[in-house]
Amino acid sequence: ETGVTQTPRHLVMGMTNKKSLKCEQHLGHNAMYWYKQSAKKPLELMFVYNFKEQTENNSVPSRFSPECPNSSHLFLHLHTLQPEDSALYLCASSQVVGGRASYEQYFGPGTRLTVT
Amino acid sequence: QKEVEQNSGPLSVPEGAIASLNCTYSDRGSQSFFWYRQYSGKSPELIMFIYSNGDKEDGRFTAQLNKASQYVSLLIRDSQPSDSATYLCAVMGNPLYDKVIFGPGTSLSVIP
């Protein structure tokens, strides 16, 4: 595996389900991100982890719960989602330089989530 | 609210022409600027980044930055149909916050 991988690629879930998205980066980076991309809207940053510590929670509802067990893996746990949460969820990684995340981010292929 | 603005397009250019994509940003303290290409149904792919005023060239791509005007552009020379995609401008705000802000993207269509 190379780059940033995400599973599953597609997910359909009901509003009462619980599911998790997985991201793994093979680039040796130590910062990871979750983004949400909805149709006709800019990419929205959801969470940032530097060195496994969450440094950003961009006012994301609690029905989205991130987990970063190590610098290579990132999860997004989902529960009681709403139809408006249907979107493409993208994971990205970058390299921390001088204590701050470097600027070039590399994206995974995304998980296309549909909430019914 | 820090913003990054782009014309949504679609921008249509004939094959072989120069495509010019523009981006403006609101945070005067921004220091890093990126262009991502996103094909339909795919994830964004970093194609250029620029930190200093002026031009930066990489193959057929040239990024231009004018911090005084808060303007960054991407020129694609000798446009090819394979360049047809959405181009996302991204701006790094205050580096203390490590947050990249993305514009809505410009859709480019290169007509054979």
Short mmCIF file of C-alpha atoms in Angstrom, two decimals:
data_model
loop_
_atom_site.label_atom_id
_atom_site.label_comp_id
_atom_site.label_asym_id
_atom_site.label_seq_id
_atom_site.Cartn_x
_atom_site.Cartn_y
_atom_site.Cartn_z
CA GLU A 1 0.00 0.00 0.00
CA THR A 2 1.20 3.48 -0.76
CA GLY A 3 0.07 6.97 0.12
CA VAL A 4 -3.11 7.39 2.10
CA THR A 5 -5.75 4.67 2.08
CA GLN A 6 -9.32 4.82 3.32
CA THR A 7 -11.92 2.14 3.96
CA PRO A 8 -14.67 1.62 3.16
CA ARG A 9 -14.86 3.52 -0.12
CA HIS A 10 -18.65 3.60 -0.01
CA LEU A 11 -20.97 3.36 2.98
CA VAL A 12 -24.74 3.49 3.28
CA MET A 13 -26.09 3.67 6.79
CA GLY A 14 -29.33 4.37 8.56
CA MET A 15 -29.71 7.14 11.07
CA THR A 16 -29.63 4.71 13.99
CA ASN A 17 -26.55 2.80 12.87
CA LYS A 18 -23.02 3.01 14.23
CA LYS A 19 -20.15 2.71 11.79
CA SER A 20 -16.49 3.68 11.57
CA LEU A 21 -14.33 5.07 8.79
CA LYS A 22 -10.69 4.07 8.70
CA CYS A 23 -7.69 5.92 7.33
CA GLU A 24 -4.10 4.74 7.12
CA GLN A 25 -1.13 6.68 5.84
CA HIS A 26 2.05 5.05 4.55
CA LEU A 27 4.03 8.26 4.09
CA GLY A 28 5.73 8.47 7.47
CA HIS A 29 3.73 11.58 8.31
CA ASN A 30 2.69 12.47 11.83
CA ALA A 31 -0.27 14.77 11.30
CA MET A 32 -3.64 13.55 10.06
CA TYR A 33 -6.89 15.25 9.16
CA TRP A 34 -10.54 14.55 8.51
CA TYR A 35 -12.37 16.68 5.96
CA LYS A 36 -15.97 16.70 4.78
CA GLN A 37 -16.78 17.52 1.17
CA SER A 38 -20.40 18.17 0.30
CA ALA A 39 -21.72 18.95 -3.15
CA LYS A 40 -21.08 22.56 -4.21
CA LYS A 41 -19.41 23.45 -0.90
CA PRO A 42 -15.74 23.96 -0.04
CA LEU A 43 -13.81 21.30 1.77
CA GLU A 44 -14.56 21.57 5.48
CA LEU A 45 -11.87 20.70 7.98
CA MET A 46 -13.29 18.57 10.79
CA PHE A 47 -10.41 17.34 12.94
CA VAL A 48 -6.64 17.65 13.10
CA TYR A 49 -4.26 15.34 14.92
CA ASN A 50 -0.59 16.22 15.41
CA PHE A 51 1.52 13.46 16.96
CA LYS A 52 -1.70 11.61 17.85
CA GLU A 53 -3.02 14.60 19.82
CA GLN A 54 -6.15 16.31 18.66
CA THR A 55 -5.32 19.95 18.00
CA GLU A 56 -8.41 21.01 16.11
CA ASN A 57 -12.08 20.28 16.45
CA ASN A 58 -13.79 22.56 14.00
CA SER A 59 -17.15 22.74 15.79
CA VAL A 60 -18.07 19.27 14.63
CA PRO A 61 -21.23 17.67 16.12
CA SER A 62 -20.61 14.99 18.71
CA ARG A 63 -22.17 12.34 16.48
CA PHE A 64 -18.73 12.36 14.78
CA SER A 65 -16.03 10.98 17.07
CA PRO A 66 -12.41 10.77 15.90
CA GLU A 67 -9.77 8.39 17.18
CA CYS A 68 -6.05 8.41 16.44
CA PRO A 69 -4.32 5.41 18.06
CA ASN A 70 -0.98 6.15 16.39
CA SER A 71 0.49 8.47 13.80
CA SER A 72 -0.39 6.13 10.92
CA HIS A 73 -4.03 5.41 11.67
CA LEU A 74 -7.08 7.60 12.03
CA PHE A 75 -10.69 6.62 12.59
CA LEU A 76 -13.96 8.49 12.41
CA HIS A 77 -16.70 6.86 14.45
CA LEU A 78 -20.21 7.67 13.33
CA HIS A 79 -23.46 7.32 15.24
CA THR A 80 -27.01 8.65 14.89
CA LEU A 81 -26.14 10.60 11.78
CA GLN A 82 -28.52 12.80 9.85
CA PRO A 83 -29.24 12.75 6.10
CA GLU A 84 -27.40 16.08 5.76
CA ASP A 85 -24.24 14.28 6.88
CA SER A 86 -24.17 12.49 3.53
CA ALA A 87 -20.94 13.58 1.87
CA LEU A 88 -17.47 12.52 0.82
CA TYR A 89 -15.24 12.15 3.87
CA LEU A 90 -11.59 12.66 3.11
CA CYS A 91 -8.59 11.82 5.21
CA ALA A 92 -5.29 13.62 4.67
CA SER A 93 -1.84 13.54 6.19
CA SER A 94 1.15 15.83 6.37
CA GLN A 95 4.51 16.07 8.09
CA VAL A 96 4.98 18.12 11.25
CA VAL A 97 7.92 20.48 10.93
CA GLY A 98 9.12 22.60 13.82
CA GLY A 99 6.17 21.64 15.95
CA ARG A 100 3.56 22.72 13.43
CA ALA A 101 2.00 20.75 10.64
CA SER A 102 3.65 21.32 7.31
CA TYR A 103 1.57 22.77 4.63
CA GLU A 104 1.41 20.11 1.94
CA GLN A 105 -1.36 17.69 2.63
CA TYR A 106 -1.88 14.41 0.84
CA PHE A 107 -5.39 13.04 0.56
CA GLY A 108 -6.82 9.56 0.61
CA PRO A 109 -9.46 8.48 -1.93
CA GLY A 110 -12.32 9.26 0.43
CA THR A 111 -15.37 7.44 1.74
CA ARG A 112 -18.64 8.28 0.03
CA LEU A 113 -21.19 8.23 2.87
CA THR A 114 -24.94 8.12 2.35
CA VAL A 115 -27.23 8.41 5.36
CA THR A 116 -30.75 7.16 4.77
CA GLN B 1 -14.47 34.68 8.90
CA LYS B 2 -11.46 33.91 6.75
CA GLU B 3 -12.45 33.16 3.18
CA VAL B 4 -10.99 31.91 -0.05
CA GLU B 5 -12.91 32.74 -3.18
CA GLN B 6 -12.79 31.28 -6.66
CA ASN B 7 -15.01 31.54 -9.70
CA SER B 8 -16.98 28.32 -9.82
CA GLY B 9 -16.87 28.17 -13.60
CA PRO B 10 -17.10 26.16 -15.64
CA LEU B 11 -14.12 27.61 -17.42
CA SER B 12 -13.83 26.24 -20.94
CA VAL B 13 -10.66 26.54 -23.01
CA PRO B 14 -9.65 24.89 -26.29
CA GLU B 15 -6.92 22.29 -26.29
CA GLY B 16 -3.50 23.89 -26.48
CA ALA B 17 -4.62 27.21 -24.99
CA ILE B 18 -3.60 28.73 -21.66
CA ALA B 19 -6.06 28.20 -18.83
CA SER B 20 -6.00 30.88 -16.13
CA LEU B 21 -7.50 30.10 -12.74
CA ASN B 22 -7.84 32.79 -10.09
CA CYS B 23 -8.20 32.85 -6.34
CA THR B 24 -8.53 35.63 -3.78
CA TYR B 25 -8.25 35.34 -0.03
CA SER B 26 -9.30 37.51 2.88
CA ASP B 27 -6.61 36.86 5.51
CA ARG B 28 -3.77 39.28 4.84
CA GLY B 29 -1.53 37.25 7.16
CA SER B 30 -1.72 34.14 4.97
CA GLN B 31 1.67 32.74 4.10
CA SER B 32 1.23 29.53 2.14
CA PHE B 33 -0.82 28.88 -0.96
CA PHE B 34 -1.71 25.66 -2.71
CA TRP B 35 -3.41 24.43 -5.81
CA TYR B 36 -5.10 21.04 -5.80
CA ARG B 37 -6.63 19.25 -8.77
CA GLN B 38 -9.70 17.10 -8.20
CA TYR B 39 -11.07 14.85 -10.88
CA SER B 40 -14.75 13.96 -10.66
CA GLY B 41 -15.28 11.30 -8.03
CA LYS B 42 -11.66 11.43 -6.90
CA SER B 43 -9.81 13.06 -4.01
CA PRO B 44 -7.79 16.30 -4.29
CA GLU B 45 -4.24 15.98 -5.55
CA LEU B 46 -1.63 18.62 -4.71
CA ILE B 47 -0.13 20.06 -7.88
CA MET B 48 1.54 23.32 -6.82
CA PHE B 49 2.41 25.30 -3.74
CA ILE B 50 3.91 28.76 -3.45
CA TYR B 51 5.10 30.75 -0.46
CA SER B 52 6.76 33.84 -1.94
CA ASN B 53 5.54 36.66 -4.11
CA GLY B 54 6.12 36.13 -7.79
CA ASP B 55 5.92 33.14 -10.08
CA LYS B 56 6.70 29.49 -9.57
CA GLU B 57 6.86 27.21 -12.56
CA ASP B 58 6.57 23.42 -12.69
CA GLY B 59 6.24 21.95 -16.14
CA ARG B 60 3.10 23.31 -17.77
CA PHE B 61 1.91 24.84 -14.50
CA THR B 62 2.77 28.30 -13.19
CA ALA B 63 1.55 29.62 -9.86
CA GLN B 64 1.53 33.37 -9.37
CA LEU B 65 1.26 35.08 -6.01
CA ASN B 66 0.59 38.72 -5.22
CA LYS B 67 0.27 39.16 -1.47
CA ALA B 68 -0.40 42.90 -1.70
CA SER B 69 -3.48 42.19 -3.81
CA GLN B 70 -4.29 38.98 -1.89
CA TYR B 71 -4.44 37.13 -5.15
CA VAL B 72 -3.04 33.81 -6.33
CA SER B 73 -3.44 32.30 -9.76
CA LEU B 74 -2.65 29.11 -11.62
CA LEU B 75 -1.76 29.11 -15.30
CA ILE B 76 -1.88 25.90 -17.30
CA ARG B 77 -0.04 26.15 -20.60
CA ASP B 78 -0.80 23.90 -23.57
CA SER B 79 -4.00 22.72 -21.89
CA GLN B 80 -4.92 19.10 -22.48
CA PRO B 81 -8.28 17.34 -22.16
CA SER B 82 -6.74 15.44 -19.24
CA ASP B 83 -6.49 18.77 -17.39
CA SER B 84 -10.29 18.88 -17.20
CA ALA B 85 -11.02 18.82 -13.48
CA THR B 86 -11.94 21.04 -10.56
CA TYR B 87 -9.05 23.12 -9.25
CA LEU B 88 -9.07 23.96 -5.56
CA CYS B 89 -7.19 26.92 -4.17
CA ALA B 90 -6.09 26.49 -0.56
CA VAL B 91 -4.58 29.03 1.77
CA MET B 92 -2.76 28.50 5.02
CA GLY B 93 -4.00 31.02 7.54
CA ASN B 94 -2.20 32.03 10.67
CA PRO B 95 0.47 29.31 11.05
CA LEU B 96 -0.21 29.16 14.80
CA TYR B 97 -3.52 27.49 13.99
CA ASP B 98 -2.24 25.09 11.33
CA LYS B 99 -5.48 25.36 9.40
CA VAL B 100 -5.72 25.22 5.63
CA ILE B 101 -8.78 26.91 4.16
CA PHE B 102 -10.05 25.71 0.82
CA GLY B 103 -11.89 27.65 -1.82
CA PRO B 104 -14.98 26.19 -3.51
CA GLY B 105 -13.02 25.24 -6.63
CA THR B 106 -13.14 26.18 -10.30
CA SER B 107 -14.30 23.64 -12.83
CA LEU B 108 -12.07 23.56 -15.92
CA SER B 109 -13.08 21.94 -19.18
CA VAL B 110 -10.50 21.61 -21.97
CA ILE B 111 -12.23 21.14 -25.30
CA PRO B 112 -10.43 18.91 -27.84
#
